[in-house]
């Protein structure tokens, strides 16, 4: 297997997972607080909002770094097997979804299912990441900020982060099934071995996969 150094896809994936779990802690603490959200001066409501805001920040990090992990890996995968010059000239300008469809096909002659769950999650991840990075500003008052936050479903940010990490794992699993030499789950720090038959998931990822209801394929 050709190798490259100074790649950070596993670091980005670890950051995404770590922040997801921090967000989960804050989110669950918020759920345990009973409060009157209609009372602006209710102390418990303020504490609950603070914890939800903290969880949202952590989930945002999880989303952005999930996207970075996938973009970093697929570029490295292409550069290892197709060459830096070719990737820079012909593939680098493709969007993330196109890279995950085109690059495996160029390397293996096969492609990930365009309508599969992993690609659906990748499209959602890219859309959500772009909304976060290119968010539109709006006039601020404390009341307006509270009203905006309360109007958001408490599950929205959590679901987005959960789906982001599902995208990381399922794309890696699908690519390893398509091309065992890709060792995507290993190189993303998800598991312990290049060889699919010896692959075992690291404990933090096993915890996440259990929570997400995802089964591990060899």
mmCIF file of C-alpha atoms in Angstrom:
data_model
loop_
_atom_site.group_PDB
_atom_site.id
_atom_site.type_symbol
_atom_site.label_atom_id
_atom_site.label_comp_id
_atom_site.label_asym_id
_atom_site.label_seq_id
_atom_site.Cartn_x
_atom_site.Cartn_y
_atom_site.Cartn_z
ATOM 1 C CA UNK A 1 0.000 0.000 0.000
ATOM 2 C CA UNK A 2 1.265 3.453 -0.903
ATOM 3 C CA UNK A 3 1.430 5.752 2.146
ATOM 4 C CA UNK A 4 1.581 9.504 2.682
ATOM 5 C CA UNK A 5 2.350 11.491 5.806
ATOM 6 C CA UNK A 6 1.103 14.743 7.338
ATOM 7 C CA UNK A 7 -2.505 13.806 6.682
ATOM 8 C CA UNK A 8 -5.061 14.697 9.328
ATOM 9 C CA UNK A 9 -8.238 12.835 8.447
ATOM 10 C CA UNK A 10 -8.063 10.635 11.571
ATOM 11 C CA UNK A 11 -7.416 13.695 13.740
ATOM 12 C CA UNK A 12 -10.448 15.460 12.295
ATOM 13 C CA UNK A 13 -12.615 12.368 12.825
ATOM 14 C CA UNK A 14 -11.463 12.106 16.451
ATOM 15 C CA UNK A 15 -12.211 15.778 17.089
ATOM 16 C CA UNK A 16 -15.686 15.323 15.591
ATOM 17 C CA UNK A 17 -16.427 12.302 17.771
ATOM 18 C CA UNK A 18 -15.017 13.853 20.954
ATOM 19 C CA UNK A 19 -17.093 16.997 20.553
ATOM 20 C CA UNK A 20 -20.203 15.002 19.768
ATOM 21 C CA UNK A 21 -19.936 13.240 23.113
ATOM 22 C CA UNK A 22 -19.327 16.530 24.962
ATOM 23 C CA UNK A 23 -22.415 17.901 23.247
ATOM 24 C CA UNK A 24 -24.369 14.812 24.252
ATOM 25 C CA UNK A 25 -23.500 15.354 27.913
ATOM 26 C CA UNK A 26 -24.698 18.962 27.834
ATOM 27 C CA UNK A 27 -27.800 17.987 25.870
ATOM 28 C CA UNK A 28 -28.811 15.259 28.314
ATOM 29 C CA UNK A 29 -28.199 17.591 31.273
ATOM 30 C CA UNK A 30 -30.525 20.124 29.635
ATOM 31 C CA UNK A 31 -33.218 17.494 29.188
ATOM 32 C CA UNK A 32 -33.122 16.779 32.922
ATOM 33 C CA UNK A 33 -34.001 20.403 33.806
ATOM 34 C CA UNK A 34 -37.692 21.267 34.136
ATOM 35 C CA UNK A 35 -38.272 24.904 33.291
ATOM 36 C CA UNK A 36 -40.857 27.414 32.077
ATOM 37 C CA UNK A 37 -39.387 28.547 28.766
ATOM 38 C CA UNK A 38 -42.090 31.206 28.442
ATOM 39 C CA UNK A 39 -40.715 32.998 31.514
ATOM 40 C CA UNK A 40 -37.684 34.986 30.345
ATOM 41 C CA UNK A 41 -36.518 35.436 33.959
ATOM 42 C CA UNK A 42 -36.950 31.834 35.074
ATOM 43 C CA UNK A 43 -33.526 30.733 36.345
ATOM 44 C CA UNK A 44 -33.948 27.088 35.388
ATOM 45 C CA UNK A 45 -34.966 28.143 31.893
ATOM 46 C CA UNK A 46 -31.794 30.211 31.584
ATOM 47 C CA UNK A 47 -29.648 27.299 32.742
ATOM 48 C CA UNK A 48 -31.422 24.962 30.352
ATOM 49 C CA UNK A 49 -30.882 27.338 27.439
ATOM 50 C CA UNK A 50 -27.218 27.721 28.367
ATOM 51 C CA UNK A 51 -26.694 23.953 28.309
ATOM 52 C CA UNK A 52 -28.543 23.634 25.009
ATOM 53 C CA UNK A 53 -26.430 26.421 23.539
ATOM 54 C CA UNK A 54 -23.301 24.641 24.785
ATOM 55 C CA UNK A 55 -24.460 21.386 23.206
ATOM 56 C CA UNK A 56 -25.192 23.185 19.929
ATOM 57 C CA UNK A 57 -21.650 24.577 19.852
ATOM 58 C CA UNK A 58 -20.208 21.107 20.362
ATOM 59 C CA UNK A 59 -22.483 19.601 17.726
ATOM 60 C CA UNK A 60 -21.422 22.316 15.289
ATOM 61 C CA UNK A 61 -17.776 21.319 15.784
ATOM 62 C CA UNK A 62 -18.716 17.683 15.219
ATOM 63 C CA UNK A 63 -20.404 18.532 11.927
ATOM 64 C CA UNK A 64 -17.596 20.693 10.565
ATOM 65 C CA UNK A 65 -14.847 18.249 11.503
ATOM 66 C CA UNK A 66 -16.802 15.284 10.142
ATOM 67 C CA UNK A 67 -16.865 17.038 6.782
ATOM 68 C CA UNK A 68 -13.152 17.846 7.071
ATOM 69 C CA UNK A 69 -12.338 14.206 7.864
ATOM 70 C CA UNK A 70 -14.162 12.938 4.788
ATOM 71 C CA UNK A 71 -12.749 15.585 2.478
ATOM 72 C CA UNK A 72 -9.234 15.008 3.782
ATOM 73 C CA UNK A 73 -9.455 11.244 3.403
ATOM 74 C CA UNK A 74 -10.885 11.147 -0.108
ATOM 75 C CA UNK A 75 -8.223 13.564 -1.372
ATOM 76 C CA UNK A 76 -5.476 11.488 0.217
ATOM 77 C CA UNK A 77 -6.961 8.260 -1.158
ATOM 78 C CA UNK A 78 -6.927 9.723 -4.657
ATOM 79 C CA UNK A 79 -3.452 11.215 -4.332
ATOM 80 C CA UNK A 80 -1.988 7.926 -3.102
ATOM 81 C CA UNK A 81 -3.324 5.924 -6.019
ATOM 82 C CA UNK A 82 -3.734 8.426 -8.843
ATOM 83 C CA UNK A 83 -0.917 10.862 -8.083
ATOM 84 C CA UNK A 84 -0.904 14.380 -6.649
ATOM 85 C CA UNK A 85 -0.546 16.029 -10.030
ATOM 86 C CA UNK A 86 -3.554 14.268 -11.535
ATOM 87 C CA UNK A 87 -5.714 14.958 -8.491
ATOM 88 C CA UNK A 88 -4.695 18.605 -8.330
ATOM 89 C CA UNK A 89 -5.345 19.159 -12.027
ATOM 90 C CA UNK A 90 -8.528 17.152 -12.604
ATOM 91 C CA UNK A 91 -10.245 16.254 -9.328
ATOM 92 C CA UNK A 92 -9.542 18.859 -6.668
ATOM 93 C CA UNK A 93 -12.237 21.257 -7.883
ATOM 94 C CA UNK A 94 -14.992 18.651 -7.611
ATOM 95 C CA UNK A 95 -17.386 19.015 -4.691
ATOM 96 C CA UNK A 96 -17.188 16.478 -1.860
ATOM 97 C CA UNK A 97 -20.099 14.364 -3.081
ATOM 98 C CA UNK A 98 -18.663 14.129 -6.599
ATOM 99 C CA UNK A 99 -15.238 13.161 -5.218
ATOM 100 C CA UNK A 100 -16.715 10.305 -3.218
ATOM 101 C CA UNK A 101 -18.494 9.051 -6.342
ATOM 102 C CA UNK A 102 -15.820 9.658 -8.985
ATOM 103 C CA UNK A 103 -12.583 8.782 -7.181
ATOM 104 C CA UNK A 104 -13.482 5.216 -6.086
ATOM 105 C CA UNK A 105 -14.730 4.529 -9.624
ATOM 106 C CA UNK A 106 -11.478 5.773 -11.163
ATOM 107 C CA UNK A 107 -9.459 3.598 -8.789
ATOM 108 C CA UNK A 108 -11.543 0.423 -8.686
ATOM 109 C CA UNK A 109 -13.856 0.579 -11.685
ATOM 110 C CA UNK A 110 -16.781 0.438 -9.245
ATOM 111 C CA UNK A 111 -18.658 3.172 -7.428
ATOM 112 C CA UNK A 112 -20.507 3.755 -4.213
ATOM 113 C CA UNK A 113 -24.274 3.711 -4.640
ATOM 114 C CA UNK A 114 -25.310 7.300 -5.530
ATOM 115 C CA UNK A 115 -28.673 6.723 -3.850
ATOM 116 C CA UNK A 116 -27.324 4.769 -0.891
ATOM 117 C CA UNK A 117 -27.672 5.838 2.721
ATOM 118 C CA UNK A 118 -24.039 6.881 3.054
ATOM 119 C CA UNK A 119 -24.250 9.230 0.066
ATOM 120 C CA UNK A 120 -27.551 10.658 1.299
ATOM 121 C CA UNK A 121 -25.888 11.421 4.618
ATOM 122 C CA UNK A 122 -22.903 12.988 2.853
ATOM 123 C CA UNK A 123 -25.192 15.303 0.881
ATOM 124 C CA UNK A 124 -26.937 16.284 4.106
ATOM 125 C CA UNK A 125 -23.586 16.839 5.838
ATOM 126 C CA UNK A 126 -22.283 19.098 3.074
ATOM 127 C CA UNK A 127 -25.510 21.104 3.080
ATOM 128 C CA UNK A 128 -25.496 21.537 6.859
ATOM 129 C CA UNK A 129 -21.801 22.399 6.989
ATOM 130 C CA UNK A 130 -22.259 25.044 4.310
ATOM 131 C CA UNK A 131 -25.199 26.551 6.201
ATOM 132 C CA UNK A 132 -23.062 26.800 9.321
ATOM 133 C CA UNK A 133 -20.067 28.341 7.577
ATOM 134 C CA UNK A 134 -22.090 30.717 5.400
ATOM 135 C CA UNK A 135 -24.745 31.564 7.984
ATOM 136 C CA UNK A 136 -26.492 34.903 7.480
ATOM 137 C CA UNK A 137 -26.208 37.441 10.280
ATOM 138 C CA UNK A 138 -29.294 39.051 11.830
ATOM 139 C CA UNK A 139 -29.970 41.975 14.230
ATOM 140 C CA UNK A 140 -29.352 41.022 17.859
ATOM 141 C CA UNK A 141 -31.301 41.636 21.023
ATOM 142 C CA UNK A 142 -31.416 39.206 23.966
ATOM 143 C CA UNK A 143 -35.133 38.681 23.409
ATOM 144 C CA UNK A 144 -34.692 38.029 19.698
ATOM 145 C CA UNK A 145 -31.859 35.586 20.367
ATOM 146 C CA UNK A 146 -33.910 33.664 22.934
ATOM 147 C CA UNK A 147 -36.938 33.579 20.634
ATOM 148 C CA UNK A 148 -34.804 32.284 17.771
ATOM 149 C CA UNK A 149 -33.236 29.551 19.891
ATOM 150 C CA UNK A 150 -36.576 28.499 21.346
ATOM 151 C CA UNK A 151 -38.047 28.264 17.851
ATOM 152 C CA UNK A 152 -35.452 25.680 16.880
ATOM 153 C CA UNK A 153 -36.222 22.085 17.634
ATOM 154 C CA UNK A 154 -33.955 20.907 20.432
ATOM 155 C CA UNK A 155 -33.300 17.802 18.365
ATOM 156 C CA UNK A 156 -32.162 19.634 15.221
ATOM 157 C CA UNK A 157 -28.506 20.237 16.085
ATOM 158 C CA UNK A 158 -28.192 16.854 17.756
ATOM 159 C CA UNK A 159 -29.683 15.044 14.763
ATOM 160 C CA UNK A 160 -27.397 16.929 12.385
ATOM 161 C CA UNK A 161 -24.294 15.931 14.354
ATOM 162 C CA UNK A 162 -25.473 12.342 14.704
ATOM 163 C CA UNK A 163 -26.012 12.110 10.956
ATOM 164 C CA UNK A 164 -22.621 13.722 10.284
ATOM 165 C CA UNK A 165 -20.775 11.001 12.181
ATOM 166 C CA UNK A 166 -22.983 8.352 10.642
ATOM 167 C CA UNK A 167 -21.828 9.681 7.267
ATOM 168 C CA UNK A 168 -18.199 9.298 8.327
ATOM 169 C CA UNK A 169 -18.624 5.711 9.416
ATOM 170 C CA UNK A 170 -20.945 4.483 6.674
ATOM 171 C CA UNK A 171 -18.888 6.019 3.864
ATOM 172 C CA UNK A 172 -15.749 4.471 5.335
ATOM 173 C CA UNK A 173 -17.463 1.100 5.685
ATOM 174 C CA UNK A 174 -18.878 1.230 2.162
ATOM 175 C CA UNK A 175 -15.519 2.178 0.660
ATOM 176 C CA UNK A 176 -13.749 -0.608 2.558
ATOM 177 C CA UNK A 177 -16.313 -3.035 1.188
ATOM 178 C CA UNK A 178 -15.777 -1.681 -2.332
ATOM 179 C CA UNK A 179 -11.974 -1.548 -1.999
ATOM 180 C CA UNK A 180 -10.478 -3.423 0.973
ATOM 181 C CA UNK A 181 -7.100 -1.845 0.164
ATOM 182 C CA UNK A 182 -8.527 1.592 0.947
ATOM 183 C CA UNK A 183 -8.414 0.790 4.694
ATOM 184 C CA UNK A 184 -10.671 3.800 5.174
ATOM 185 C CA UNK A 185 -11.934 2.906 8.643
ATOM 186 C CA UNK A 186 -8.395 2.210 9.807
ATOM 187 C CA UNK A 187 -6.994 5.454 8.380
ATOM 188 C CA UNK A 188 -9.853 7.459 9.900
ATOM 189 C CA UNK A 189 -8.978 6.021 13.315
ATOM 190 C CA UNK A 190 -12.226 4.090 13.578
ATOM 191 C CA UNK A 191 -10.670 0.670 13.961
ATOM 192 C CA UNK A 192 -7.533 -1.305 14.553
ATOM 193 C CA UNK A 193 -6.371 -3.065 11.396
ATOM 194 C CA UNK A 194 -5.703 -2.633 7.686
ATOM 195 C CA UNK A 195 -6.991 -6.164 7.076
ATOM 196 C CA UNK A 196 -10.815 -6.330 6.899
ATOM 197 C CA UNK A 197 -10.899 -9.806 8.448
ATOM 198 C CA UNK A 198 -8.983 -8.521 11.486
ATOM 199 C CA UNK A 199 -10.807 -5.208 11.797
ATOM 200 C CA UNK A 200 -12.188 -4.257 15.212
ATOM 201 C CA UNK A 201 -13.813 -0.948 16.106
ATOM 202 C CA UNK A 202 -12.180 1.255 18.732
ATOM 203 C CA UNK A 203 -14.229 1.739 21.904
ATOM 204 C CA UNK A 204 -15.344 5.380 21.350
ATOM 205 C CA UNK A 205 -16.615 4.526 17.882
ATOM 206 C CA UNK A 206 -18.242 1.336 19.173
ATOM 207 C CA UNK A 207 -20.097 3.483 21.700
ATOM 208 C CA UNK A 208 -21.259 5.838 18.959
ATOM 209 C CA UNK A 209 -22.297 3.047 16.596
ATOM 210 C CA UNK A 210 -24.342 1.400 19.334
ATOM 211 C CA UNK A 211 -26.081 4.717 20.012
ATOM 212 C CA UNK A 212 -26.694 5.236 16.286
ATOM 213 C CA UNK A 213 -27.950 1.700 15.756
ATOM 214 C CA UNK A 214 -25.305 0.883 13.117
ATOM 215 C CA UNK A 215 -23.985 -2.646 12.720
ATOM 216 C CA UNK A 216 -20.346 -3.246 11.857
ATOM 217 C CA UNK A 217 -19.451 -5.128 8.693
ATOM 218 C CA UNK A 218 -16.159 -6.924 8.244
#
